[in-house]
Amino acid sequence: MYCEIVYQVTGERWGIFPRDTGEFQARMSIPDSINNSDSHDTIIKKSVKIEIMSCSFTPDEKSKRHREALAGLVDKLVKAGWEQIPEGGPEWYNIRFHK
C-alpha cells in the first residue's frame, strides 16, 4: 500500500490580497494505474489549512507555515505506521510512503 502527499485547493479568500486556502493531503496511490485525484475516498489524512497568494498557485517551500503544515501531516502518517520512501514526486511536498 502506498500514499503520496499532494496539495489541494479547498477555497479562496477575497480582499486586497486574494488568497487560496488549501491543505496537504495524503492520498492512496496505486502504482501503474490511473489515480482519480478528486476522489475523497483516496484521502488518508489531511494537514491543517494553509493560505497561498492566489498568483502563486502552489505552496512555498520557504514559508514556515507551509513547512510546519507538511511536517505535521508527515508526523501523523509516521504515527499511523506509514514509512517514508526515498523517492519523491515532482514537487517539494510530494513525499511518498508505504505501509
Short mmCIF file of N, CA, C and O in Angstrom, two decimals:
data_model
loop_
_atom_site.label_atom_id
_atom_site.label_comp_id
_atom_site.label_asym_id
_atom_site.label_seq_id
_atom_site.Cartn_x
_atom_site.Cartn_y
_atom_site.Cartn_z
N MET A 1 0.85 -1.17 0.00
CA MET A 1 0.00 0.00 0.00
C MET A 1 0.90 1.24 0.00
O MET A 1 1.86 1.33 0.76
N TYR A 2 0.59 2.20 -0.86
CA TYR A 2 1.38 3.42 -0.98
C TYR A 2 0.50 4.65 -0.85
O TYR A 2 -0.70 4.61 -1.14
N CYS A 3 1.11 5.75 -0.41
CA CYS A 3 0.42 7.03 -0.42
C CYS A 3 1.42 8.13 -0.76
O CYS A 3 2.63 7.94 -0.61
N GLU A 4 0.89 9.23 -1.23
CA GLU A 4 1.73 10.38 -1.59
C GLU A 4 1.04 11.64 -1.10
O GLU A 4 -0.18 11.76 -1.16
N ILE A 5 1.83 12.59 -0.63
CA ILE A 5 1.29 13.86 -0.18
C ILE A 5 1.16 14.79 -1.38
O ILE A 5 2.11 14.97 -2.15
N VAL A 6 -0.03 15.36 -1.54
CA VAL A 6 -0.32 16.31 -2.61
C VAL A 6 -0.90 17.57 -1.97
O VAL A 6 -1.28 17.56 -0.80
N TYR A 7 -0.99 18.64 -2.76
CA TYR A 7 -1.63 19.87 -2.29
C TYR A 7 -2.95 20.01 -3.00
O TYR A 7 -3.06 19.80 -4.21
N GLN A 8 -3.99 20.39 -2.24
CA GLN A 8 -5.32 20.57 -2.80
C GLN A 8 -5.89 21.92 -2.38
O GLN A 8 -5.92 22.22 -1.19
N VAL A 9 -6.32 22.72 -3.35
CA VAL A 9 -7.00 23.99 -3.05
C VAL A 9 -8.40 23.63 -2.55
O VAL A 9 -9.10 22.82 -3.16
N THR A 10 -8.80 24.24 -1.43
CA THR A 10 -10.12 23.94 -0.87
C THR A 10 -11.05 25.14 -0.86
O THR A 10 -12.23 25.01 -0.57
N GLY A 11 -10.52 26.32 -1.15
CA GLY A 11 -11.35 27.52 -1.16
C GLY A 11 -10.53 28.75 -1.52
O GLY A 11 -9.37 28.65 -1.90
N GLU A 12 -11.17 29.89 -1.37
CA GLU A 12 -10.47 31.14 -1.66
C GLU A 12 -10.98 32.23 -0.73
O GLU A 12 -12.10 32.17 -0.24
N ARG A 13 -10.14 33.21 -0.51
CA ARG A 13 -10.49 34.35 0.34
C ARG A 13 -10.22 35.61 -0.46
O ARG A 13 -9.11 35.82 -0.94
N TRP A 14 -11.24 36.43 -0.62
CA TRP A 14 -11.11 37.64 -1.40
C TRP A 14 -10.78 38.82 -0.51
O TRP A 14 -11.08 38.83 0.66
N GLY A 15 -10.15 39.83 -1.08
CA GLY A 15 -9.79 41.03 -0.37
C GLY A 15 -8.75 41.79 -1.18
O GLY A 15 -8.58 41.55 -2.38
N ILE A 16 -8.03 42.67 -0.53
CA ILE A 16 -6.99 43.43 -1.23
C ILE A 16 -5.94 42.48 -1.79
O ILE A 16 -5.47 42.65 -2.90
N PHE A 17 -5.58 41.47 -1.01
CA PHE A 17 -4.64 40.44 -1.45
C PHE A 17 -5.36 39.10 -1.45
O PHE A 17 -5.39 38.40 -0.45
N PRO A 18 -5.98 38.72 -2.59
CA PRO A 18 -6.72 37.45 -2.63
C PRO A 18 -5.80 36.26 -2.33
O PRO A 18 -4.63 36.26 -2.70
N ARG A 19 -6.36 35.29 -1.66
CA ARG A 19 -5.59 34.10 -1.29
C ARG A 19 -6.42 32.85 -1.54
O ARG A 19 -7.62 32.86 -1.38
N ASP A 20 -5.71 31.79 -1.90
CA ASP A 20 -6.33 30.48 -1.96
C ASP A 20 -6.11 29.81 -0.61
O ASP A 20 -5.07 30.00 0.01
N THR A 21 -7.09 29.05 -0.16
CA THR A 21 -6.90 28.22 1.03
C THR A 21 -6.80 26.78 0.55
O THR A 21 -7.43 26.40 -0.44
N GLY A 22 -5.99 26.02 1.24
CA GLY A 22 -5.80 24.64 0.83
C GLY A 22 -5.22 23.82 1.96
O GLY A 22 -5.08 24.29 3.09
N GLU A 23 -4.85 22.61 1.61
CA GLU A 23 -4.29 21.69 2.60
C GLU A 23 -3.45 20.65 1.88
O GLU A 23 -3.64 20.39 0.68
N PHE A 24 -2.51 20.09 2.61
CA PHE A 24 -1.78 18.95 2.11
C PHE A 24 -2.63 17.72 2.41
O PHE A 24 -3.24 17.64 3.47
N GLN A 25 -2.68 16.79 1.47
CA GLN A 25 -3.46 15.57 1.67
C GLN A 25 -2.60 14.36 1.35
O GLN A 25 -1.89 14.35 0.34
N ALA A 26 -2.66 13.37 2.21
CA ALA A 26 -2.02 12.09 1.94
C ALA A 26 -3.05 11.25 1.22
O ALA A 26 -4.11 10.95 1.78
N ARG A 27 -2.76 10.89 -0.02
CA ARG A 27 -3.71 10.13 -0.84
C ARG A 27 -3.13 8.78 -1.20
O ARG A 27 -1.95 8.66 -1.50
N MET A 28 -4.00 7.79 -1.21
CA MET A 28 -3.60 6.45 -1.65
C MET A 28 -3.15 6.54 -3.09
O MET A 28 -3.73 7.28 -3.88
N SER A 29 -2.11 5.81 -3.42
CA SER A 29 -1.69 5.72 -4.81
C SER A 29 -1.48 4.27 -5.17
O SER A 29 -0.99 3.48 -4.36
N ILE A 30 -1.90 3.93 -6.36
CA ILE A 30 -1.75 2.57 -6.84
C ILE A 30 -0.78 2.62 -8.01
O ILE A 30 -1.07 3.26 -9.02
N PRO A 31 0.38 1.98 -7.87
CA PRO A 31 1.36 2.02 -8.95
C PRO A 31 0.80 1.49 -10.27
O PRO A 31 -0.01 0.56 -10.28
N ASP A 32 1.20 2.12 -11.36
CA ASP A 32 0.82 1.70 -12.71
C ASP A 32 -0.68 1.73 -12.96
O ASP A 32 -1.22 0.92 -13.71
N SER A 33 -1.39 2.67 -12.32
CA SER A 33 -2.81 2.82 -12.63
C SER A 33 -3.18 4.29 -12.55
O SER A 33 -2.42 5.11 -12.04
N ILE A 34 -4.34 4.61 -13.05
CA ILE A 34 -4.80 6.00 -13.01
C ILE A 34 -5.41 6.24 -11.64
O ILE A 34 -6.29 5.52 -11.19
N ASN A 35 -4.94 7.29 -10.96
CA ASN A 35 -5.44 7.63 -9.63
C ASN A 35 -6.34 8.84 -9.77
O ASN A 35 -5.90 9.90 -10.18
N ASN A 36 -7.60 8.72 -9.44
CA ASN A 36 -8.55 9.82 -9.52
C ASN A 36 -8.29 10.78 -8.37
O ASN A 36 -8.66 10.51 -7.24
N SER A 37 -7.69 11.92 -8.66
CA SER A 37 -7.29 12.86 -7.60
C SER A 37 -8.48 13.56 -6.95
O SER A 37 -8.33 14.19 -5.92
N ASP A 38 -9.67 13.48 -7.55
CA ASP A 38 -10.83 14.14 -6.96
C ASP A 38 -11.64 13.22 -6.07
O ASP A 38 -12.60 13.63 -5.46
N SER A 39 -11.26 11.98 -5.97
CA SER A 39 -12.00 11.02 -5.16
C SER A 39 -11.63 11.17 -3.69
O SER A 39 -10.49 11.01 -3.32
N HIS A 40 -12.63 11.48 -2.87
CA HIS A 40 -12.36 11.71 -1.44
C HIS A 40 -12.03 10.41 -0.70
O HIS A 40 -11.45 10.45 0.36
N ASP A 41 -12.40 9.26 -1.24
CA ASP A 41 -12.12 8.02 -0.54
C ASP A 41 -10.65 7.60 -0.66
O ASP A 41 -10.25 6.63 -0.05
N THR A 42 -9.85 8.34 -1.43
CA THR A 42 -8.42 8.04 -1.51
C THR A 42 -7.63 8.84 -0.49
O THR A 42 -6.44 8.61 -0.31
N ILE A 43 -8.27 9.77 0.21
CA ILE A 43 -7.59 10.62 1.19
C ILE A 43 -7.43 9.84 2.49
O ILE A 43 -8.40 9.35 3.05
N ILE A 44 -6.18 9.76 2.97
CA ILE A 44 -5.90 9.07 4.23
C ILE A 44 -5.92 10.06 5.38
O ILE A 44 -6.58 9.86 6.39
N LYS A 45 -5.16 11.15 5.25
CA LYS A 45 -5.08 12.18 6.29
C LYS A 45 -4.88 13.53 5.62
O LYS A 45 -4.42 13.62 4.49
N LYS A 46 -5.21 14.61 6.37
CA LYS A 46 -5.07 15.97 5.86
C LYS A 46 -4.25 16.80 6.84
O LYS A 46 -4.22 16.54 8.03
N SER A 47 -3.62 17.85 6.31
CA SER A 47 -2.89 18.80 7.15
C SER A 47 -3.85 19.89 7.62
O SER A 47 -5.01 19.93 7.22
N VAL A 48 -3.32 20.79 8.43
CA VAL A 48 -4.08 21.99 8.78
C VAL A 48 -4.20 22.83 7.51
O VAL A 48 -3.43 22.68 6.57
N LYS A 49 -5.15 23.73 7.49
CA LYS A 49 -5.36 24.62 6.33
C LYS A 49 -4.21 25.61 6.23
O LYS A 49 -3.68 26.08 7.25
N ILE A 50 -3.83 25.92 5.00
CA ILE A 50 -2.82 26.94 4.75
C ILE A 50 -3.36 27.92 3.72
O ILE A 50 -4.31 27.61 3.01
N GLU A 51 -2.75 29.11 3.66
CA GLU A 51 -3.14 30.12 2.68
C GLU A 51 -1.98 30.37 1.73
O GLU A 51 -0.82 30.35 2.14
N ILE A 52 -2.34 30.61 0.47
CA ILE A 52 -1.35 30.87 -0.56
C ILE A 52 -1.82 32.07 -1.36
O ILE A 52 -3.01 32.18 -1.68
N MET A 53 -0.91 32.96 -1.70
CA MET A 53 -1.26 34.07 -2.57
C MET A 53 -1.84 33.49 -3.85
O MET A 53 -1.28 32.55 -4.42
N SER A 54 -2.96 34.02 -4.31
CA SER A 54 -3.66 33.46 -5.46
C SER A 54 -2.79 33.39 -6.71
O SER A 54 -2.99 32.54 -7.55
N CYS A 55 -1.82 34.26 -6.84
CA CYS A 55 -0.97 34.24 -8.03
C CYS A 55 0.15 33.20 -7.92
O CYS A 55 0.82 32.90 -8.90
N SER A 56 0.34 32.61 -6.74
CA SER A 56 1.42 31.63 -6.56
C SER A 56 1.04 30.23 -7.02
O SER A 56 1.86 29.49 -7.53
N PHE A 57 -0.19 29.83 -6.79
CA PHE A 57 -0.75 28.54 -7.20
C PHE A 57 -0.20 27.32 -6.48
O PHE A 57 -0.75 26.25 -6.61
N THR A 58 0.88 27.44 -5.73
CA THR A 58 1.49 26.27 -5.11
C THR A 58 2.12 26.66 -3.77
O THR A 58 2.54 27.80 -3.59
N PRO A 59 2.19 25.73 -2.81
CA PRO A 59 2.83 26.03 -1.53
C PRO A 59 4.30 26.43 -1.72
O PRO A 59 4.98 25.96 -2.63
N ASP A 60 4.75 27.32 -0.84
CA ASP A 60 6.10 27.86 -0.91
C ASP A 60 6.99 27.14 0.10
O ASP A 60 6.72 27.17 1.29
N GLU A 61 8.05 26.52 -0.38
CA GLU A 61 8.97 25.79 0.48
C GLU A 61 9.65 26.70 1.51
O GLU A 61 10.05 26.27 2.58
N LYS A 62 9.73 27.99 1.22
CA LYS A 62 10.37 28.95 2.14
C LYS A 62 9.43 29.42 3.24
O LYS A 62 9.86 30.03 4.20
N SER A 63 8.13 29.13 3.11
CA SER A 63 7.14 29.56 4.10
C SER A 63 7.16 28.64 5.32
O SER A 63 6.96 27.42 5.20
N LYS A 64 7.38 29.23 6.48
CA LYS A 64 7.42 28.45 7.72
C LYS A 64 6.08 27.75 7.97
O LYS A 64 6.04 26.59 8.36
N ARG A 65 4.97 28.44 7.71
CA ARG A 65 3.64 27.84 7.92
C ARG A 65 3.40 26.66 7.00
O ARG A 65 2.82 25.66 7.40
N HIS A 66 3.86 26.77 5.77
CA HIS A 66 3.67 25.67 4.82
C HIS A 66 4.52 24.46 5.23
O HIS A 66 4.04 23.33 5.21
N ARG A 67 5.76 24.72 5.61
CA ARG A 67 6.64 23.62 6.06
C ARG A 67 6.09 22.96 7.31
O ARG A 67 6.13 21.74 7.46
N GLU A 68 5.58 23.75 8.27
CA GLU A 68 5.03 23.21 9.50
C GLU A 68 3.77 22.37 9.24
O GLU A 68 3.58 21.32 9.86
N ALA A 69 2.91 22.82 8.32
CA ALA A 69 1.71 22.05 7.98
C ALA A 69 2.11 20.71 7.37
O ALA A 69 1.54 19.67 7.71
N LEU A 70 3.10 20.72 6.49
CA LEU A 70 3.58 19.48 5.88
C LEU A 70 4.20 18.57 6.92
O LEU A 70 3.91 17.37 6.97
N ALA A 71 5.03 19.13 7.79
CA ALA A 71 5.69 18.33 8.84
C ALA A 71 4.64 17.70 9.77
O ALA A 71 4.79 16.56 10.20
N GLY A 72 3.58 18.43 10.07
CA GLY A 72 2.51 17.89 10.92
C GLY A 72 1.83 16.70 10.27
O GLY A 72 1.52 15.71 10.93
N LEU A 73 1.60 16.78 8.96
CA LEU A 73 0.98 15.67 8.25
C LEU A 73 1.92 14.47 8.19
O LEU A 73 1.50 13.33 8.41
N VAL A 74 3.20 14.72 7.93
CA VAL A 74 4.18 13.64 7.90
C VAL A 74 4.22 12.94 9.26
O VAL A 74 4.22 11.71 9.34
N ASP A 75 4.18 13.71 10.33
CA ASP A 75 4.19 13.15 11.69
C ASP A 75 2.96 12.27 11.92
O ASP A 75 3.07 11.18 12.48
N LYS A 76 1.79 12.71 11.48
CA LYS A 76 0.56 11.91 11.63
C LYS A 76 0.70 10.57 10.90
O LYS A 76 0.28 9.54 11.40
N LEU A 77 1.26 10.63 9.69
CA LEU A 77 1.41 9.40 8.90
C LEU A 77 2.37 8.43 9.57
O LEU A 77 2.10 7.23 9.65
N VAL A 78 3.51 8.95 10.05
CA VAL A 78 4.50 8.09 10.71
C VAL A 78 3.88 7.45 11.95
O VAL A 78 4.06 6.25 12.19
N LYS A 79 3.14 8.23 12.74
CA LYS A 79 2.50 7.68 13.94
C LYS A 79 1.44 6.63 13.60
O LYS A 79 1.14 5.77 14.41
N ALA A 80 0.89 6.72 12.38
CA ALA A 80 -0.11 5.74 11.94
C ALA A 80 0.53 4.51 11.30
O ALA A 80 -0.17 3.64 10.79
N GLY A 81 1.87 4.45 11.30
CA GLY A 81 2.56 3.27 10.80
C GLY A 81 3.07 3.35 9.37
O GLY A 81 3.56 2.37 8.83
N TRP A 82 2.97 4.50 8.75
CA TRP A 82 3.49 4.67 7.39
C TRP A 82 4.98 4.95 7.44
O TRP A 82 5.45 5.63 8.33
N GLU A 83 5.72 4.42 6.46
CA GLU A 83 7.17 4.64 6.38
C GLU A 83 7.48 5.44 5.12
O GLU A 83 7.03 5.09 4.03
N GLN A 84 8.28 6.49 5.29
CA GLN A 84 8.66 7.33 4.16
C GLN A 84 9.62 6.57 3.24
O GLN A 84 10.50 5.85 3.73
N ILE A 85 9.43 6.70 1.94
CA ILE A 85 10.35 6.08 0.99
C ILE A 85 11.17 7.19 0.33
O ILE A 85 10.72 8.33 0.24
N PRO A 86 12.40 6.88 -0.08
CA PRO A 86 13.31 7.91 -0.59
C PRO A 86 12.82 8.66 -1.83
O PRO A 86 13.05 9.85 -1.94
N GLU A 87 12.17 7.96 -2.74
CA GLU A 87 11.76 8.66 -3.95
C GLU A 87 10.57 9.55 -3.68
O GLU A 87 9.65 9.19 -2.94
N GLY A 88 10.60 10.73 -4.25
CA GLY A 88 9.50 11.67 -4.09
C GLY A 88 8.94 12.06 -5.43
O GLY A 88 9.42 11.63 -6.48
N GLY A 89 7.91 12.87 -5.41
CA GLY A 89 7.29 13.34 -6.64
C GLY A 89 7.97 14.60 -7.15
O GLY A 89 9.00 15.02 -6.62
N PRO A 90 7.36 15.23 -8.13
CA PRO A 90 7.97 16.40 -8.76
C PRO A 90 8.02 17.66 -7.88
O PRO A 90 8.90 18.50 -8.06
N GLU A 91 7.10 17.81 -6.96
CA GLU A 91 7.07 18.99 -6.09
C GLU A 91 7.77 18.69 -4.76
O GLU A 91 7.82 17.55 -4.33
N TRP A 92 8.24 19.72 -4.08
CA TRP A 92 8.98 19.54 -2.82
C TRP A 92 8.14 18.86 -1.75
O TRP A 92 8.66 18.20 -0.87
N TYR A 93 6.84 18.99 -1.81
CA TYR A 93 5.96 18.41 -0.79
C TYR A 93 5.43 17.04 -1.18
O TYR A 93 4.72 16.40 -0.41
N ASN A 94 5.73 16.55 -2.38
CA ASN A 94 5.27 15.22 -2.82
C ASN A 94 6.10 14.12 -2.18
O ASN A 94 6.94 13.49 -2.82
N ILE A 95 5.86 13.88 -0.91
CA ILE A 95 6.58 12.85 -0.17
C ILE A 95 5.76 11.57 -0.26
O ILE A 95 4.54 11.58 -0.16
N ARG A 96 6.45 10.45 -0.46
CA ARG A 96 5.77 9.17 -0.63
C ARG A 96 6.05 8.25 0.55
O ARG A 96 7.12 8.30 1.14
N PHE A 97 5.05 7.41 0.83
CA PHE A 97 5.11 6.48 1.97
C PHE A 97 4.60 5.12 1.54
O PHE A 97 3.87 5.00 0.56
N HIS A 98 4.96 4.10 2.32
CA HIS A 98 4.38 2.77 2.13
C HIS A 98 4.07 2.18 3.49
O HIS A 98 4.59 2.60 4.52
N LYS A 99 3.19 1.19 3.47
CA LYS A 99 2.76 0.54 4.71
C LYS A 99 2.66 -0.95 4.47
O LYS A 99 2.25 -1.40 3.43
#
